[in-house]
Coordinates of C-alpha atoms and ligand atoms in Angstrom, one line a residue:
M247 CA -0.1 0.1 0.1
N248 CA 3.1 2.3 -0.2
T249 CA 2.6 3.4 -3.6
P250 CA 3.0 7.1 -3.8
F251 CA 0.4 9.2 -5.6
H252 CA -0.8 12.1 -6.2
L253 CA -4.5 13.2 -5.0
Q254 CA -5.9 15.6 -8.2
K255 CA -9.8 15.7 -7.1
L256 CA -11.9 15.0 -4.2
E257 CA -15.5 15.6 -5.0
Y258 CA -18.8 14.6 -3.0
R259 CA -22.4 14.3 -3.8
E260 CA -25.1 14.4 -0.9
V261 CA -27.5 11.6 -1.0
D262 CA -30.6 10.7 0.9
L263 CA -31.6 7.1 1.0
E264 CA -34.9 5.9 2.1
L265 CA -35.2 2.8 4.5
T266 CA -37.8 0.1 4.0
K267 CA -38.9 1.0 7.6
P268 CA -37.8 3.3 10.4
L269 CA -34.9 1.9 12.1
V270 CA -35.7 2.0 16.1
T271 CA -33.0 1.5 18.8
S272 CA -33.3 2.3 22.3
S273 CA -31.9 5.8 21.4
A274 CA -33.2 7.0 18.3
R275 CA -35.4 6.7 15.4
Y276 CA -34.2 6.6 11.6
E277 CA -36.5 7.1 8.5
T278 CA -34.0 8.1 5.9
R279 CA -30.2 7.9 5.7
S280 CA -28.3 11.0 4.5
L281 CA -24.7 10.8 3.5
L282 CA -21.9 11.9 1.1
L283 CA -20.7 9.8 -1.5
V284 CA -17.1 10.7 -1.9
R285 CA -15.0 10.5 -5.2
A286 CA -11.3 10.7 -5.3
Q287 CA -9.4 11.0 -8.6
I288 CA -5.7 9.9 -7.9
R289 CA -2.5 9.9 -10.3
A290 CA 0.3 7.3 -9.9
G291 CA 2.9 7.8 -13.0
E292 CA 0.7 8.0 -16.0
H293 CA -2.4 6.2 -14.4
L294 CA -5.6 7.9 -13.7
V295 CA -7.9 6.3 -11.5
E296 CA -10.8 7.0 -9.2
G297 CA -12.1 5.7 -6.2
F298 CA -15.4 6.1 -3.9
G299 CA -16.2 6.4 -0.5
E300 CA -19.0 7.2 1.9
V301 CA -19.1 9.8 4.9
S302 CA -22.4 8.9 7.0
P303 CA -22.4 9.8 10.5
L304 CA -25.1 8.8 12.3
P305 CA -27.1 11.4 14.0
G306 CA -27.1 10.7 17.9
W307 CA -24.0 8.4 17.6
S308 CA -21.1 10.8 17.8
D309 CA -21.1 15.0 17.9
E310 CA -19.8 15.2 14.3
T311 CA -22.5 16.1 11.9
L312 CA -22.8 16.1 8.0
A313 CA -22.6 19.7 7.8
N314 CA -19.1 19.9 9.7
C315 CA -17.9 17.0 7.1
I316 CA -19.0 19.3 4.3
E317 CA -17.6 22.2 5.5
T318 CA -14.2 20.4 6.1
L319 CA -14.2 18.7 2.8
D320 CA -14.9 22.2 1.0
A321 CA -11.8 23.8 2.9
A322 CA -9.7 20.7 2.2
P323 CA -6.8 21.0 -0.1
T324 CA -6.7 18.8 -3.1
D325 CA -3.9 18.6 -5.5
V326 CA -1.6 17.0 -2.6
E327 CA 1.1 14.3 -2.9
F328 CA 0.8 10.9 -0.7
D329 CA 3.6 8.4 -0.1
A330 CA 0.8 6.1 1.1
V331 CA -2.8 6.0 2.2
R332 CA -1.8 6.1 6.0
A333 CA -0.3 9.6 5.2
L334 CA -3.9 10.8 5.1
D335 CA -3.4 12.2 9.0
E336 CA -0.3 14.4 8.2
V337 CA -1.6 15.2 4.3
L338 CA -5.3 16.1 5.4
P339 CA -5.0 16.9 9.1
T340 CA -8.7 18.6 9.3
V341 CA -10.2 15.7 7.4
A342 CA -8.7 13.2 9.8
E343 CA -10.2 15.0 12.8
L344 CA -13.7 13.9 11.8
P345 CA -13.9 10.0 12.1
S346 CA -16.6 9.6 9.2
L347 CA -15.2 12.0 7.2
R348 CA -11.6 10.2 7.6
F349 CA -13.4 7.0 6.9
G350 CA -14.9 7.9 3.5
V351 CA -11.7 10.0 2.2
E352 CA -9.8 7.0 3.4
L353 CA -12.0 4.8 1.5
A354 CA -11.9 6.5 -1.7
L355 CA -8.1 6.2 -1.6
L356 CA -8.0 2.6 -0.9
D357 CA -10.7 2.0 -3.7
A358 CA -8.7 4.1 -6.0
L359 CA -5.4 2.4 -5.2
A360 CA -6.9 -1.0 -5.2
R361 CA -8.3 -0.5 -8.8
L362 CA -4.9 0.7 -9.7
R363 CA -3.3 -2.5 -8.8
E364 CA -6.5 -4.1 -10.3
T365 CA -7.3 -6.0 -7.0
P366 CA -9.9 -6.2 -4.4
I367 CA -9.5 -4.1 -1.2
C368 CA -9.6 -7.1 0.7
R369 CA -6.7 -8.5 -0.8
L370 CA -4.8 -5.2 -0.8
L371 CA -5.2 -5.1 3.2
A372 CA -4.7 -8.9 3.5
S373 CA -1.6 -8.9 1.6
E374 CA -0.3 -6.3 4.2
R375 CA -0.2 -9.2 6.7
G376 CA 0.8 -11.9 4.3
R377 CA -2.8 -13.3 4.1
M378 CA -5.0 -14.3 1.4
P379 CA -8.6 -12.7 1.9
L380 CA -11.6 -14.7 2.6
A381 CA -14.3 -14.7 -0.5
S382 CA -17.0 -14.5 1.9
V383 CA -17.9 -13.5 5.7
S384 CA -19.8 -14.9 8.2
V385 CA -22.6 -12.3 9.0
Q386 CA -25.5 -12.0 11.9
A387 CA -29.3 -11.4 11.2
T388 CA -29.9 -7.9 13.1
I389 CA -33.6 -7.9 14.6
G390 CA -34.9 -4.7 15.9
A391 CA -37.0 -4.1 18.8
K392 CA -40.1 -5.8 17.9
G393 CA -42.5 -7.6 20.3
P394 CA -42.3 -11.2 21.5
D395 CA -44.2 -12.9 18.5
E396 CA -42.5 -10.9 15.5
T397 CA -39.1 -11.2 17.2
V398 CA -39.5 -15.0 17.1
A399 CA -40.9 -15.0 13.5
A400 CA -37.7 -12.8 12.6
A401 CA -35.4 -15.2 14.1
R402 CA -37.2 -18.3 12.8
A403 CA -37.0 -16.6 9.3
A404 CA -33.3 -15.8 9.7
A405 CA -32.6 -19.4 10.8
D406 CA -34.5 -21.0 7.9
E407 CA -32.5 -18.6 5.7
G408 CA -29.2 -20.1 6.9
F409 CA -27.9 -17.5 9.6
N410 CA -26.5 -19.3 12.4
C411 CA -26.4 -16.1 14.4
V412 CA -29.0 -13.5 15.5
K413 CA -28.7 -9.9 17.1
L414 CA -31.7 -8.7 18.9
K415 CA -32.0 -5.0 19.8
V416 CA -32.9 -4.9 23.4
G417 CA -33.3 -2.1 25.6
A418 CA -36.2 -0.1 24.1
L419 CA -38.8 -2.6 25.5
P420 CA -39.7 -3.1 29.2
I421 CA -37.1 -5.7 30.5
A422 CA -39.6 -8.4 31.3
T423 CA -40.7 -8.1 27.7
D424 CA -37.1 -8.5 26.4
I425 CA -36.3 -11.5 28.9
A426 CA -39.6 -13.0 27.4
R427 CA -38.7 -12.5 23.8
I428 CA -35.1 -13.8 24.3
A429 CA -36.3 -16.8 26.3
R430 CA -38.8 -17.5 23.3
V431 CA -36.2 -17.0 20.5
R432 CA -33.9 -19.8 22.4
E433 CA -37.1 -22.1 22.8
A434 CA -38.0 -21.7 19.1
C435 CA -34.5 -22.0 17.8
P436 CA -32.2 -24.4 20.3
T437 CA -29.2 -24.0 18.2
L438 CA -29.0 -20.5 17.0
M439 CA -26.1 -18.3 18.4
I440 CA -27.9 -15.4 20.1
R441 CA -26.5 -11.9 20.9
L442 CA -28.1 -9.0 22.4
D443 CA -27.5 -5.2 22.0
A444 CA -29.0 -2.8 24.6
N445 CA -27.1 0.5 23.3
G446 CA -26.5 1.3 26.7
A447 CA -30.1 1.6 27.6
W448 CA -29.9 -0.4 30.4
T449 CA -28.9 0.8 34.3
P450 CA -26.2 -0.9 35.6
Q451 CA -28.4 -2.4 38.2
Q452 CA -30.8 -3.7 35.1
A453 CA -28.0 -5.1 33.3
R454 CA -26.9 -7.1 36.3
E455 CA -30.3 -8.6 36.9
V456 CA -30.7 -9.5 33.1
L457 CA -27.4 -10.9 32.9
E458 CA -27.8 -13.1 35.7
G459 CA -31.1 -14.5 34.4
L460 CA -29.6 -15.3 31.2
W461 CA -26.9 -17.7 31.3
K462 CA -29.2 -20.5 31.1
L463 CA -30.2 -19.0 27.6
N464 CA -26.5 -19.5 26.2
I465 CA -26.2 -15.8 24.9
D466 CA -22.9 -15.4 23.3
I467 CA -22.5 -11.6 23.4
V468 CA -24.3 -8.4 24.9
E469 CA -23.3 -5.5 23.3
Q470 CA -23.2 -2.4 25.4
P471 CA -25.6 -3.3 28.2
V472 CA -24.9 -0.2 30.0
A473 CA -24.3 3.5 28.9
P474 CA -20.6 4.4 28.2
E475 CA -20.4 6.7 31.5
H476 CA -21.1 3.2 33.4
F477 CA -19.6 0.7 31.3
D478 CA -15.7 0.5 32.4
T479 CA -17.3 0.3 36.2
F480 CA -19.8 -2.1 35.3
V481 CA -17.2 -4.5 33.6
D482 CA -14.8 -4.3 36.7
E483 CA -17.4 -5.3 38.8
A484 CA -18.8 -8.1 36.5
D485 CA -17.5 -11.7 37.4
A486 CA -14.8 -13.0 34.7
L487 CA -17.6 -15.1 32.7
T488 CA -20.0 -12.4 32.6
A489 CA -17.5 -10.1 31.3
A490 CA -16.5 -12.4 28.7
C491 CA -19.8 -12.3 27.1
I492 CA -19.8 -8.2 27.1
A493 CA -18.9 -6.1 24.2
P494 CA -18.5 -2.2 24.1
D495 CA -19.7 -0.9 21.0
E496 CA -20.7 2.9 21.8
S497 CA -17.6 2.6 24.3
C498 CA -15.4 1.8 21.2
V499 CA -15.6 5.6 20.5
P500 CA -13.2 7.4 20.4
A501 CA -10.7 4.9 19.1
A502 CA -8.4 5.7 21.9
H503 CA -10.8 4.3 24.4
A504 CA -11.0 0.9 22.4
H505 CA -7.6 0.5 22.7
E506 CA -7.7 0.9 26.4
L507 CA -10.4 -1.4 26.7
I508 CA -8.8 -4.3 24.5
D509 CA -5.4 -3.5 26.5
A510 CA -6.9 -4.0 29.9
G511 CA -7.9 -7.2 29.0
K512 CA -11.3 -7.4 30.8
I513 CA -13.6 -7.9 27.9
G514 CA -14.3 -10.7 26.1
A515 CA -15.1 -9.2 22.8
V516 CA -15.3 -6.1 21.0
V517 CA -17.8 -4.5 18.4
L518 CA -15.6 -2.2 15.7
K519 CA -17.5 0.1 13.5
P520 CA -15.0 1.6 11.0
Q521 CA -17.4 4.6 10.2
A522 CA -16.9 5.7 13.9
L523 CA -13.5 4.7 14.3
G524 CA -11.9 6.9 11.4
G525 CA -11.7 4.2 8.6
L526 CA -10.6 0.8 7.6
L527 CA -6.8 1.3 8.5
P528 CA -7.4 2.6 12.1
T529 CA -9.9 -0.4 12.7
S530 CA -7.4 -2.9 11.3
T531 CA -4.9 -1.5 14.0
L532 CA -7.5 -2.1 16.6
I533 CA -8.3 -5.9 15.1
D534 CA -4.4 -6.5 15.5
D535 CA -4.5 -5.1 19.3
A536 CA -7.5 -7.4 19.9
L537 CA -6.0 -10.5 18.4
R538 CA -2.9 -10.1 20.1
K539 CA -4.7 -9.9 23.3
G540 CA -7.3 -12.6 22.5
V541 CA -10.4 -10.6 22.2
R542 CA -12.9 -11.5 19.7
V543 CA -13.7 -9.2 17.1
V544 CA -17.1 -8.2 15.5
L545 CA -17.0 -5.6 12.7
S546 CA -20.4 -3.7 12.2
T547 CA -21.7 -0.7 10.2
L548 CA -23.5 2.5 11.3
L549 CA -26.4 2.0 8.9
E550 CA -24.1 2.6 5.8
S551 CA -25.2 2.3 2.1
A552 CA -23.7 -0.5 -0.2
V553 CA -20.3 1.4 -0.6
G554 CA -19.7 1.6 3.3
R555 CA -20.8 -2.0 4.1
S556 CA -18.9 -3.3 1.5
A557 CA -15.7 -1.5 2.8
V558 CA -16.4 -3.1 5.9
A559 CA -17.0 -6.4 4.5
H560 CA -13.6 -6.1 2.6
L561 CA -12.0 -5.6 5.8
A562 CA -13.7 -8.6 7.5
A563 CA -12.5 -10.4 4.4
A564 CA -9.0 -9.4 4.9
Y565 CA -9.0 -10.9 8.6
P566 CA -9.7 -14.9 7.9
D567 CA -8.3 -15.2 11.7
V568 CA -11.4 -13.2 12.8
L569 CA -14.6 -15.4 12.9
G570 CA -17.4 -12.8 13.3
P571 CA -20.0 -13.1 12.5
H572 CA -20.2 -9.4 11.6
G573 CA -22.8 -7.2 11.8
L574 CA -23.3 -6.7 7.8
A575 CA -26.9 -7.9 7.2
T576 CA -28.3 -4.5 7.0
G577 CA -28.5 -4.1 3.4
G578 CA -32.3 -5.0 3.7
W579 CA -33.1 -1.6 5.6
F580 CA -32.6 0.2 2.6
A581 CA -35.5 0.7 0.1
S582 CA -32.8 2.7 -2.4
D583 CA -29.2 1.8 -2.5
L584 CA -25.7 2.7 -4.3
A585 CA -25.3 -0.5 -6.0
E586 CA -27.3 -2.1 -8.4
A587 CA -27.5 -5.4 -7.4
P588 CA -28.4 -6.2 -3.3
D589 CA -25.8 -7.7 -1.1
S590 CA -25.3 -11.5 -1.7
I591 CA -26.2 -13.4 1.5
L592 CA -26.7 -17.0 1.5
D593 CA -26.5 -19.6 4.4
G594 CA -25.5 -16.5 6.6
S595 CA -22.3 -15.7 4.6
L596 CA -22.0 -12.5 2.6
R597 CA -20.1 -12.8 -0.6
L598 CA -17.5 -10.4 -1.6
R599 CA -18.3 -8.7 -5.0
H600 CA -15.8 -9.7 -7.6
G601 CA -13.5 -6.8 -9.1
S602 CA -10.9 -4.2 -8.3
G603 CA -11.4 -2.0 -5.5
L604 CA -15.0 -2.3 -3.8
G605 CA -16.2 -4.7 -6.3
F606 CA -18.5 -2.0 -7.9
E607 CA -18.9 1.6 -8.9
P608 CA -21.5 3.4 -7.4
D609 CA -23.8 5.5 -10.1
W610 CA -22.0 9.0 -9.6
R611 CA -24.6 10.8 -11.7
S612 CA -28.0 9.4 -10.5
A613 CA -26.4 9.5 -7.0
Ligands
OSB780 O1 -24.3 -4.6 14.2 C1 -25.1 -5.3 13.5 O2 -25.5 -6.2 13.6 C2 -25.9 -4.1 12.6 C3 -25.6 -2.9 12.7 C4 -26.0 -2.3 14.0 O3 -26.6 -3.3 14.8 C5 -26.2 -0.7 14.2 C6 -26.8 0.2 13.1 C7 -26.9 1.4 13.4 C8 -26.4 1.8 14.4 C9 -26.2 1.1 15.7 C10 -26.1 -0.2 15.4 C11 -25.6 -0.8 16.8 O4 -24.7 -2.0 16.6 O5 -25.6 -0.3 17.8
MG781 MG1 -24.4 -2.0 19.0

């Protein structure tokens, strides 16, 4: 990835994509997804290539807004030299300060560079570590905060489609309802891997009660049971086997805190969202850290379009030693998207698109 190149142009378009139904979590409700589709044009020797990226901070998830990103991008210099994509932090420091903007611009550069090399992004990333990429990655079915009957129906449908893991959103409904939902899914699907994501909604006391009642149901991971301000103490006070099932998600932002949590050796798993962590490369540093510490990694999206989802899928594919399943089965939430064909998920595995870079070119004109 140490090919020097010249960034000639960095353009963007604002895109609003409609969701099939509002996404409801314990903390927010989203009806459409607003993002910037970024296009970078790079020159290396006599070769001119383009690459695409997506900037999509999720309102309520971080302080950065699309307006901040636009303002910063408008003011950023182009016509700049890079000796490698990693030089982004020095070459465009204002861009690097906003995680989603850094993610989108870095992705456009990686996509362009991979196209220049005529190789998929996953291969570019894997070859840095002397690995071959995976052709498909294991993914979980993410199920929203629906009532017990609907939750069971969604979990059954996922299991019938071949998913071996579901993640239930919890914390938005009364605790007794959540417990009933989880117990009913376990009863209906005895061999399914079940994960939970509370998005920080429970108080430490509530989380303790729920977690105590859950061990019989064989829950794999509980994402962010309590809010970030309580998370570190909560983990410190949890017994070792409970802590092994707890994974920070919101608590992984900023990335420096994710490094701290991984290095402290107190959690069994970590959820990493490259969109919130500043890009694929900063996330890969965190994955390397987690692998060294024996912490399981789940890669996840922040409700991105096909561009952002593909980027995360390429990162997952670049790490054959990271099993997931990853939080990448969210393409179905979009009524319209930036790729022509939907994500190919069969038997709980997402197949990477063949071709250079991301494996497809979003339609710039109609975006
Ligand atoms: O991780 C997944 O399974 C899918 C993505 C997901 O759950 C999510 C999507 C948008 C915003 C927040 C979250 C989350 O993990 O909390
Ligand atoms: Mg989460």
